[in-house]
Tab-separated table of C-alpha atoms and ligand atoms in Angstrom:
chain	number	residue	atom	x	y	z
A	8	MET	CA	32.413	5.360	3.412
A	9	ARG	CA	34.958	2.661	2.530
A	10	LEU	CA	34.062	-0.811	3.600
A	11	GLY	CA	36.611	-2.997	5.291
A	12	LEU	CA	36.905	-6.723	4.731
A	13	LYS	CA	34.784	-7.452	7.766
A	14	GLU	CA	31.914	-5.251	6.618
A	15	LYS	CA	31.970	-6.757	3.138
A	16	ALA	CA	32.057	-10.305	4.442
A	17	ARG	CA	29.209	-9.661	6.824
A	18	ALA	CA	26.722	-8.952	4.071
A	19	TYR	CA	28.020	-11.619	1.722
A	20	SER	CA	25.944	-14.540	2.875
A	21	PRO	CA	23.391	-13.502	5.484
A	22	TRP	CA	20.927	-15.968	6.898
A	23	ILE	CA	17.339	-15.135	7.577
A	24	PHE	CA	15.240	-16.106	10.549
A	25	HIS	CA	11.570	-15.919	9.731
A	26	ALA	CA	9.274	-15.181	12.667
A	27	HIS	CA	5.616	-15.792	11.971
A	28	ALA	CA	3.741	-13.521	14.381
A	29	GLY	CA	0.058	-14.036	13.685
A	30	GLY	CA	-1.083	-12.868	10.286
A	31	CYS	CA	-2.961	-14.774	7.628
A	32	ASN	CA	-0.014	-16.865	6.367
A	33	ASN	CA	0.027	-15.286	2.925
A	34	CYS	CA	3.226	-13.342	3.558
A	35	ASP	CA	4.877	-16.599	4.588
A	36	ILE	CA	3.822	-18.195	1.319
A	37	GLU	CA	5.329	-15.282	-0.611
A	38	LEU	CA	8.513	-15.675	1.392
A	39	ALA	CA	8.578	-19.358	0.463
A	40	ALA	CA	8.189	-18.282	-3.179
A	41	CYS	CA	11.301	-16.101	-2.749
A	42	PHE	CA	13.357	-19.213	-2.113
A	43	ALA	CA	11.757	-21.247	-4.928
A	44	PRO	CA	13.442	-21.449	-8.369
A	45	ARG	CA	11.722	-18.465	-9.949
A	46	PHE	CA	13.047	-15.826	-7.568
A	47	ASP	CA	15.781	-17.930	-5.977
A	48	LEU	CA	17.244	-15.884	-3.164
A	49	GLU	CA	19.657	-18.717	-2.427
A	50	ARG	CA	21.685	-17.839	-5.521
A	51	MET	CA	22.721	-14.720	-3.599
A	52	GLY	CA	23.850	-16.813	-0.647
A	53	ILE	CA	20.829	-15.956	1.426
A	54	GLN	CA	19.362	-18.859	3.343
A	55	LEU	CA	16.350	-19.409	5.518
A	56	ARG	CA	17.384	-20.758	8.934
A	57	ASN	CA	15.196	-22.108	11.658
A	58	ASN	CA	17.570	-21.113	14.413
A	59	PRO	CA	17.749	-17.496	15.578
A	60	ARG	CA	21.286	-17.947	16.870
A	61	HIS	CA	22.571	-18.557	13.338
A	62	ALA	CA	20.732	-15.705	11.673
A	63	ASP	CA	21.637	-12.127	10.710
A	64	ILE	CA	18.261	-10.921	9.481
A	65	PHE	CA	15.076	-11.109	11.523
A	66	LEU	CA	12.057	-11.108	9.235
A	67	VAL	CA	8.676	-10.669	10.930
A	68	THR	CA	5.316	-11.230	9.303
A	69	GLY	CA	1.980	-10.634	10.988
A	70	PRO	CA	0.585	-8.178	13.500
A	71	ALA	CA	2.043	-9.798	16.659
A	72	PRO	CA	-0.938	-10.874	18.762
A	73	LYS	CA	-0.682	-10.482	22.532
A	74	GLN	CA	0.366	-14.097	23.056
A	75	ILE	CA	3.295	-13.836	20.669
A	76	ALA	CA	4.485	-10.344	21.647
A	77	PRO	CA	6.797	-11.313	24.537
A	78	ILE	CA	8.165	-14.326	22.671
A	79	LEU	CA	8.953	-12.182	19.639
A	80	ARG	CA	11.090	-9.903	21.780
A	81	ARG	CA	12.873	-12.894	23.363
A	82	VAL	CA	13.665	-14.456	19.994
A	83	TYR	CA	14.910	-11.119	18.651
A	84	ASP	CA	17.301	-10.840	21.595
A	85	GLN	CA	18.681	-14.281	20.772
A	86	LEU	CA	20.040	-13.156	17.403
A	87	PRO	CA	23.740	-12.335	17.602
A	88	ASN	CA	24.796	-8.748	16.902
A	89	PRO	CA	24.952	-7.176	14.346
A	90	LYS	CA	21.388	-7.844	13.218
A	91	VAL	CA	18.664	-6.134	11.263
A	92	ALA	CA	14.916	-6.571	11.485
A	93	ILE	CA	12.487	-6.440	8.564
A	94	ALA	CA	8.765	-5.852	8.994
A	95	CYS	CA	7.242	-7.741	6.088
A	96	GLY	CA	3.657	-7.007	5.104
A	97	SER	CA	1.179	-4.318	6.002
A	98	CYS	CA	0.097	-5.948	9.233
A	99	ALA	CA	3.640	-6.092	10.557
A	100	ILE	CA	4.064	-2.369	9.838
A	101	THR	CA	0.807	-0.911	11.182
A	102	GLY	CA	-1.556	-3.768	11.943
A	103	GLY	CA	-3.186	-3.483	8.512
A	104	VAL	CA	-6.644	-5.042	8.347
A	105	TYR	CA	-6.363	-6.334	11.905
A	106	ASN	CA	-5.865	-2.875	13.374
A	107	ARG	CA	-8.027	-0.498	11.416
A	108	ASP	CA	-7.956	2.404	13.841
A	109	ASP	CA	-4.945	3.371	15.947
A	110	LYS	CA	-7.193	5.121	18.460
A	111	LYS	CA	-9.288	2.001	19.041
A	112	PRO	CA	-6.719	-0.800	18.929
A	113	ASN	CA	-7.773	-4.375	18.328
A	114	TYR	CA	-8.154	-6.210	21.661
A	115	ALA	CA	-6.011	-9.134	20.518
A	116	ILE	CA	-3.096	-7.237	19.007
A	117	GLY	CA	0.050	-6.631	21.063
A	118	GLY	CA	1.858	-5.014	18.154
A	119	PRO	CA	2.404	-3.537	15.633
A	120	VAL	CA	5.876	-4.991	15.523
A	121	GLU	CA	7.588	-1.582	15.765
A	122	LYS	CA	6.342	-1.344	19.376
A	123	LEU	CA	8.107	-4.566	20.346
A	124	ILE	CA	11.446	-4.579	18.528
A	125	PRO	CA	13.480	-1.969	16.615
A	126	ILE	CA	12.628	-2.209	12.915
A	127	ASP	CA	15.102	-1.301	10.156
A	128	VAL	CA	13.319	-1.999	6.890
A	129	LEU	CA	9.620	-1.782	6.000
A	130	VAL	CA	8.160	-3.921	3.212
A	131	PRO	CA	4.561	-2.823	2.550
A	132	GLY	CA	2.051	-4.912	0.636
A	133	CYS	CA	-0.556	-7.459	1.592
A	134	PRO	CA	1.132	-9.709	0.728
A	135	PRO	CA	4.233	-8.046	-0.735
A	136	ARG	CA	5.359	-9.436	-4.073
A	137	PRO	CA	8.443	-11.656	-3.828
A	138	GLU	CA	10.379	-8.944	-5.685
A	139	SER	CA	9.361	-6.484	-2.982
A	140	ILE	CA	10.677	-8.824	-0.315
A	141	ILE	CA	13.945	-9.218	-2.239
A	142	GLN	CA	14.212	-5.427	-2.467
A	143	GLY	CA	13.621	-5.207	1.281
A	144	ILE	CA	16.323	-7.769	1.965
A	145	MET	CA	18.750	-5.860	-0.275
A	146	LEU	CA	18.033	-2.687	1.735
A	147	ALA	CA	18.566	-4.665	4.928
A	148	LEU	CA	21.969	-5.801	3.663
A	149	GLU	CA	22.994	-2.169	3.126
A	150	LYS	CA	22.127	-1.534	6.764
A	151	LEU	CA	23.892	-4.677	7.923
A	152	ARG	CA	27.107	-3.552	6.249
A	153	HIS	CA	27.182	-0.362	8.276
A	154	ARG	CA	26.276	-1.876	11.633
B	26	MET	CA	14.647	-44.443	-18.865
B	27	LYS	CA	15.754	-43.228	-22.269
B	28	TYR	CA	12.690	-41.070	-22.600
B	29	GLY	CA	13.529	-39.506	-19.261
B	30	VAL	CA	16.974	-38.479	-20.481
B	31	VAL	CA	15.504	-36.908	-23.621
B	32	LYS	CA	12.995	-35.030	-21.518
B	33	LEU	CA	15.698	-33.832	-19.143
B	34	THR	CA	17.902	-32.647	-22.006
B	35	LYS	CA	15.004	-30.759	-23.501
B	36	GLU	CA	14.314	-29.130	-20.161
B	37	LEU	CA	17.987	-28.226	-19.702
B	38	LEU	CA	18.244	-26.679	-23.161
B	39	ARG	CA	15.118	-24.658	-22.615
B	40	ASN	CA	16.475	-23.458	-19.321
B	41	ALA	CA	19.793	-22.484	-20.882
B	42	ILE	CA	18.023	-20.291	-23.437
B	43	HIS	CA	15.242	-18.951	-21.282
B	44	PRO	CA	16.043	-19.366	-17.580
B	45	VAL	CA	13.266	-19.891	-15.076
B	46	THR	CA	14.914	-17.685	-12.488
B	47	VAL	CA	14.165	-14.017	-13.014
B	48	ASN	CA	16.685	-11.281	-12.457
B	49	TYR	CA	16.400	-8.848	-9.649
B	50	PRO	CA	16.539	-5.886	-10.222
B	51	ALA	CA	14.596	-6.640	-13.420
B	52	LYS	CA	17.031	-6.754	-16.323
B	53	LYS	CA	16.458	-7.277	-20.009
B	54	ASP	CA	18.295	-10.078	-21.710
B	55	LEU	CA	18.269	-11.068	-25.380
B	56	LEU	CA	14.714	-12.331	-25.165
B	57	GLY	CA	13.270	-9.243	-23.496
B	58	ALA	CA	12.289	-8.444	-19.971
B	59	LEU	CA	12.307	-11.456	-17.697
B	60	THR	CA	10.182	-10.168	-14.879
B	61	GLU	CA	6.612	-10.102	-16.042
B	62	ILE	CA	3.979	-8.256	-14.097
B	63	ALA	CA	0.340	-8.710	-14.951
B	64	ASP	CA	-1.456	-5.582	-16.138
B	65	GLU	CA	-4.077	-5.877	-13.427
B	66	SER	CA	-1.516	-6.257	-10.669
B	67	ARG	CA	-2.432	-3.848	-7.900
B	68	GLY	CA	0.369	-1.715	-6.515
B	69	LYS	CA	1.023	1.873	-5.588
B	70	HIS	CA	-1.907	4.277	-5.898
B	71	ARG	CA	-2.070	7.176	-8.318
B	72	PHE	CA	-4.645	9.941	-8.107
B	73	ASP	CA	-5.653	11.550	-11.376
B	74	GLU	CA	-4.946	15.270	-10.962
B	75	ILE	CA	-7.939	16.269	-13.085
B	76	LYS	CA	-10.506	13.530	-12.567
B	77	CYS	CA	-10.408	13.153	-8.766
B	78	VAL	CA	-12.915	15.618	-7.324
B	79	GLY	CA	-12.249	14.915	-3.642
B	80	CYS	CA	-15.651	13.471	-2.765
B	81	GLY	CA	-14.195	11.115	-0.151
B	82	ALA	CA	-16.086	7.986	-1.238
B	83	CYS	CA	-12.819	6.058	-1.280
B	84	THR	CA	-12.133	6.899	2.377
B	85	ILE	CA	-15.442	5.322	3.420
B	86	VAL	CA	-15.082	1.970	1.655
B	87	CYS	CA	-11.415	1.431	2.475
B	88	SER	CA	-10.979	-2.022	4.039
B	89	SER	CA	-8.239	-1.008	6.432
B	90	SER	CA	-8.760	2.770	6.808
B	91	ALA	CA	-5.649	3.416	4.768
B	92	ILE	CA	-7.111	6.415	2.909
B	93	THR	CA	-7.873	9.421	5.067
B	94	GLU	CA	-9.092	12.880	4.187
B	95	SER	CA	-8.238	16.037	6.086
B	96	ASP	CA	-9.595	19.497	5.402
B	97	SER	CA	-7.605	22.682	5.821
B	98	ASP	CA	-8.936	26.164	5.046
B	99	LEU	CA	-8.080	26.017	1.386
B	100	GLU	CA	-7.856	22.405	0.344
B	101	ARG	CA	-8.806	18.844	1.135
B	102	THR	CA	-5.927	16.389	1.265
B	103	LEU	CA	-6.456	12.703	0.575
B	104	SER	CA	-3.623	10.557	1.779
B	105	VAL	CA	-3.019	6.831	1.299
B	106	GLU	CA	-0.901	5.200	3.946
B	107	ILE	CA	0.792	2.452	1.950
B	108	GLY	CA	1.941	0.688	5.126
B	109	ARG	CA	-1.688	0.043	6.053
B	110	CYS	CA	-3.210	-0.601	2.627
B	111	ILE	CA	-3.992	-4.168	1.610
B	112	PHE	CA	-4.302	-3.382	-2.127
B	113	CYS	CA	-7.806	-4.756	-2.371
B	114	GLY	CA	-8.820	-2.156	-4.959
B	115	ARG	CA	-12.161	-1.253	-3.408
B	116	CYS	CA	-11.261	2.432	-3.481
B	117	ARG	CA	-10.649	2.248	-7.210
B	118	ASP	CA	-13.868	0.339	-7.838
B	119	ILE	CA	-16.087	2.721	-5.860
B	120	CYS	CA	-14.634	5.953	-7.267
B	121	PRO	CA	-17.481	7.613	-9.195
B	122	GLU	CA	-15.140	9.765	-11.285
B	123	LYS	CA	-12.519	7.083	-12.045
B	124	GLY	CA	-9.987	9.377	-10.427
B	125	LEU	CA	-7.926	6.728	-8.661
B	126	GLU	CA	-5.753	4.040	-10.167
B	127	LEU	CA	-3.668	1.237	-8.746
B	128	THR	CA	-0.506	1.141	-10.831
B	129	PRO	CA	1.489	-2.093	-11.138
B	130	GLU	CA	4.401	-0.445	-9.326
B	131	PHE	CA	5.382	-2.698	-6.432
B	132	GLU	CA	8.854	-1.631	-5.276
B	133	MET	CA	7.798	0.233	-2.160
B	134	SER	CA	10.200	-1.125	0.456
B	135	LYS	CA	11.960	1.514	2.489
B	136	LYS	CA	14.428	1.843	5.292
B	137	GLY	CA	12.808	3.245	8.390
B	138	GLN	CA	12.055	2.768	12.046
B	139	SER	CA	8.300	3.222	12.183
B	140	ALA	CA	5.157	3.231	10.080
B	141	ASN	CA	5.526	6.994	9.555
B	142	ASP	CA	8.571	6.356	7.394
B	143	CYS	CA	6.498	4.340	4.966
B	144	ILE	CA	5.503	5.799	1.614
B	145	LYS	CA	2.395	7.971	1.496
B	146	VAL	CA	0.525	8.952	-1.643
B	147	GLU	CA	-1.111	12.345	-1.323
B	148	HIS	CA	-3.459	14.430	-3.419
B	149	SER	CA	-5.027	17.814	-2.723
B	150	VAL	CA	-8.138	19.386	-4.176
B	151	PRO	CA	-9.258	23.024	-3.660
B	152	LEU	CA	-12.246	23.678	-1.404
B	153	GLY	CA	-14.989	26.189	-2.137
B	154	THR	CA	-16.287	28.755	0.372
B	155	CYS	CA	-19.807	29.775	1.321
B	156	ASP	CA	-20.809	33.100	-0.207
B	157	LYS	CA	-22.720	34.157	2.892
B	158	CYS	CA	-20.724	33.099	5.955
B	159	GLY	CA	-17.327	32.446	4.341
B	160	ARG	CA	-16.996	28.931	5.730
B	161	THR	CA	-15.227	26.277	3.664
B	162	THR	CA	-17.791	23.960	2.138
B	163	PHE	CA	-17.202	21.291	-0.489
B	164	PRO	CA	-14.492	20.670	-3.046
B	165	ILE	CA	-15.134	22.800	-6.127
B	166	GLY	CA	-14.787	19.819	-8.428
B	167	GLN	CA	-17.369	17.861	-6.474
B	168	ILE	CA	-19.957	20.625	-6.865
B	169	GLU	CA	-19.442	20.613	-10.617
B	170	ALA	CA	-19.658	16.809	-10.687
B	171	VAL	CA	-22.963	16.893	-8.819
B	172	ARG	CA	-24.318	19.509	-11.188
B	173	LYS	CA	-23.370	17.384	-14.175
B	174	ARG	CA	-24.855	14.229	-12.652
B	175	VAL	CA	-28.155	15.952	-11.822
B	176	ASN	CA	-28.442	17.397	-15.310
B	177	GLU	CA	-27.948	13.946	-16.818
B	178	LYS	CA	-30.520	12.174	-14.682
B	179	ILE	CA	-33.320	14.690	-14.288
B	180	ASP	CA	-36.620	14.875	-16.197
B	181	PRO	CA	-36.035	17.446	-19.011
B	182	ALA	CA	-39.279	19.250	-18.118
B	183	ASN	CA	-37.742	20.422	-14.823
B	184	LEU	CA	-34.298	21.172	-16.169
B	185	VAL	CA	-34.571	24.949	-16.216
B	186	ILE	CA	-36.033	25.351	-12.721
B	187	VAL	CA	-33.600	22.919	-11.149
B	188	ASN	CA	-30.622	24.590	-12.768
B	189	LYS	CA	-31.770	27.978	-11.554
B	190	ASP	CA	-32.066	26.647	-7.993
B	191	MET	CA	-28.748	24.827	-8.133
B	192	GLU	CA	-27.066	28.019	-9.286
B	193	ILE	CA	-28.112	29.594	-5.973
B	194	PHE	CA	-27.862	26.680	-3.566
B	195	MET	CA	-24.455	25.451	-4.568
B	196	ARG	CA	-22.822	28.702	-3.529
B	197	TYR	CA	-23.767	28.319	0.136
B	198	CYS	CA	-22.953	26.016	3.012
B	199	PRO	CA	-25.691	23.650	4.304
B	200	ASP	CA	-26.524	25.892	7.271
B	201	CYS	CA	-26.923	29.035	5.165
B	202	ARG	CA	-29.091	27.112	2.700
B	203	ARG	CA	-31.461	26.135	5.463
B	204	SER	CA	-31.650	29.553	7.076
B	205	GLY	CA	-31.828	31.459	3.805
B	206	SER	CA	-34.107	29.306	1.695
B	207	TYR	CA	-36.989	31.770	2.052
B	208	ALA	CA	-34.918	34.774	1.077
B	209	PHE	CA	-33.426	32.990	-1.934
B	210	LYS	CA	-36.880	32.754	-3.551
B	211	THR	CA	-36.147	29.300	-4.884
B	212	HIS	CA	-38.800	27.086	-6.384
B	213	PRO	CA	-40.995	25.360	-3.752
B	214	ARG	CA	-40.282	21.668	-4.166
B	215	LYS	CA	-43.678	20.337	-5.023
B	216	SER	CA	-43.666	19.296	-8.635
B	217	TYR	CA	-40.347	17.427	-8.631
C	10	SF4	S1	0.271	-8.419	5.614
C	10	SF4	FE1	-1.595	-9.232	4.662
C	10	SF4	S2	-0.868	-11.102	3.616
C	10	SF4	FE2	0.705	-10.556	5.113
C	10	SF4	S3	0.181	-11.741	6.931
C	10	SF4	FE3	-0.771	-9.696	7.165
C	10	SF4	S4	-2.867	-9.957	6.372
C	10	SF4	FE4	-1.654	-11.726	5.640
C	11	SF4	S1	-13.120	11.221	-6.805
C	11	SF4	FE1	-12.498	9.084	-6.445
C	11	SF4	S2	-10.376	9.229	-5.730
C	11	SF4	FE2	-11.237	11.292	-5.555
C	11	SF4	S3	-12.008	11.385	-3.437
C	11	SF4	FE3	-13.750	10.712	-4.698
C	11	SF4	S4	-13.659	8.458	-4.616
C	11	SF4	FE4	-11.658	9.211	-3.866
C	12	SF4	S1	-6.674	-0.696	-2.009
C	12	SF4	FE1	-8.130	-1.277	-0.367
C	12	SF4	S2	-6.974	-1.008	1.565
C	12	SF4	FE2	-5.812	0.067	-0.058
C	12	SF4	S3	-6.513	2.190	0.084
C	12	SF4	FE3	-7.813	1.166	-1.474
C	12	SF4	S4	-9.612	0.421	-0.330
C	12	SF4	FE4	-8.031	0.930	1.186
């Protein structure tokens, strides 16, 4: 598929909105490491924004406890289209250590995130290495181009 | 002030030769690979085709129930759900046969809508059948491992009797062992 100018430009400098939905905070630290000099995502034009209305990529960490679940959906809806969502970390994907058995769900968990919002890229690991997160963001960009 | 400039220049020169920022995807430059991963880094699982006997010890200790075992008629399948695993390494530490490794491979991100699209690592071992009732019993490798372990640990005086009994017992399922123990004419367990 040939990409037009618009599709190319869209993935040139995407901004990320990071939603912390529960979790132990370690994924967030690894995400901070992604933007530090060693891994330096900003050299690729990718920036962390604190405003969902400016962002193209929605990056969720954590298992989405019941209190956060409705807010997560609301914030996701505030991102302008086209957008992609990344589930970062094992507890965003399945619940991980917080949700050991799918048949007996944890009483406090409203997620996993896939139940609340449509997910496009999965980044497993607890926490994922910064390189893993970069790989996930690269996969998300491929999706963003074709949205 | 002057010292600061010297220090800064030194830092700049070092950075020009050997940059702090690593490449992604990992690329080699003149000085070798830039992305370094520690040897003990825990990533994707790898089952050893020969060493893993399928005992299921790893499924019991798993911190997040990421490893599951399921038995079919012919084989037992162990499957690691990478999207649930927290890479704690308890499964590797508990494994009595050293049949499970955590490789340093970390690039496991995938496109997908749900947890089912995540990577799974699977391994199958053949199951034995009971000679009397034909039911599937234990993995063949596990039976051999038990035999070896017993032979190592037991008092040499009882070695012959125990081996003779094991020869018989290990061919049957637990129920047939119980119901047939009289007919098997095994050694009455009194001396050991
Ligand atoms: S995936 Fe693991 S490291 Fe990340 S927030 Fe959840 S528990 Fe913490
Ligand atoms: S031999 Fe090791 S890897 Fe295989 S099932 Fe037993 S504990 Fe798990
Ligand atoms: S590393 Fe830990 S969480 Fe992952 S499969 Fe092994 S025991 Fe389970």
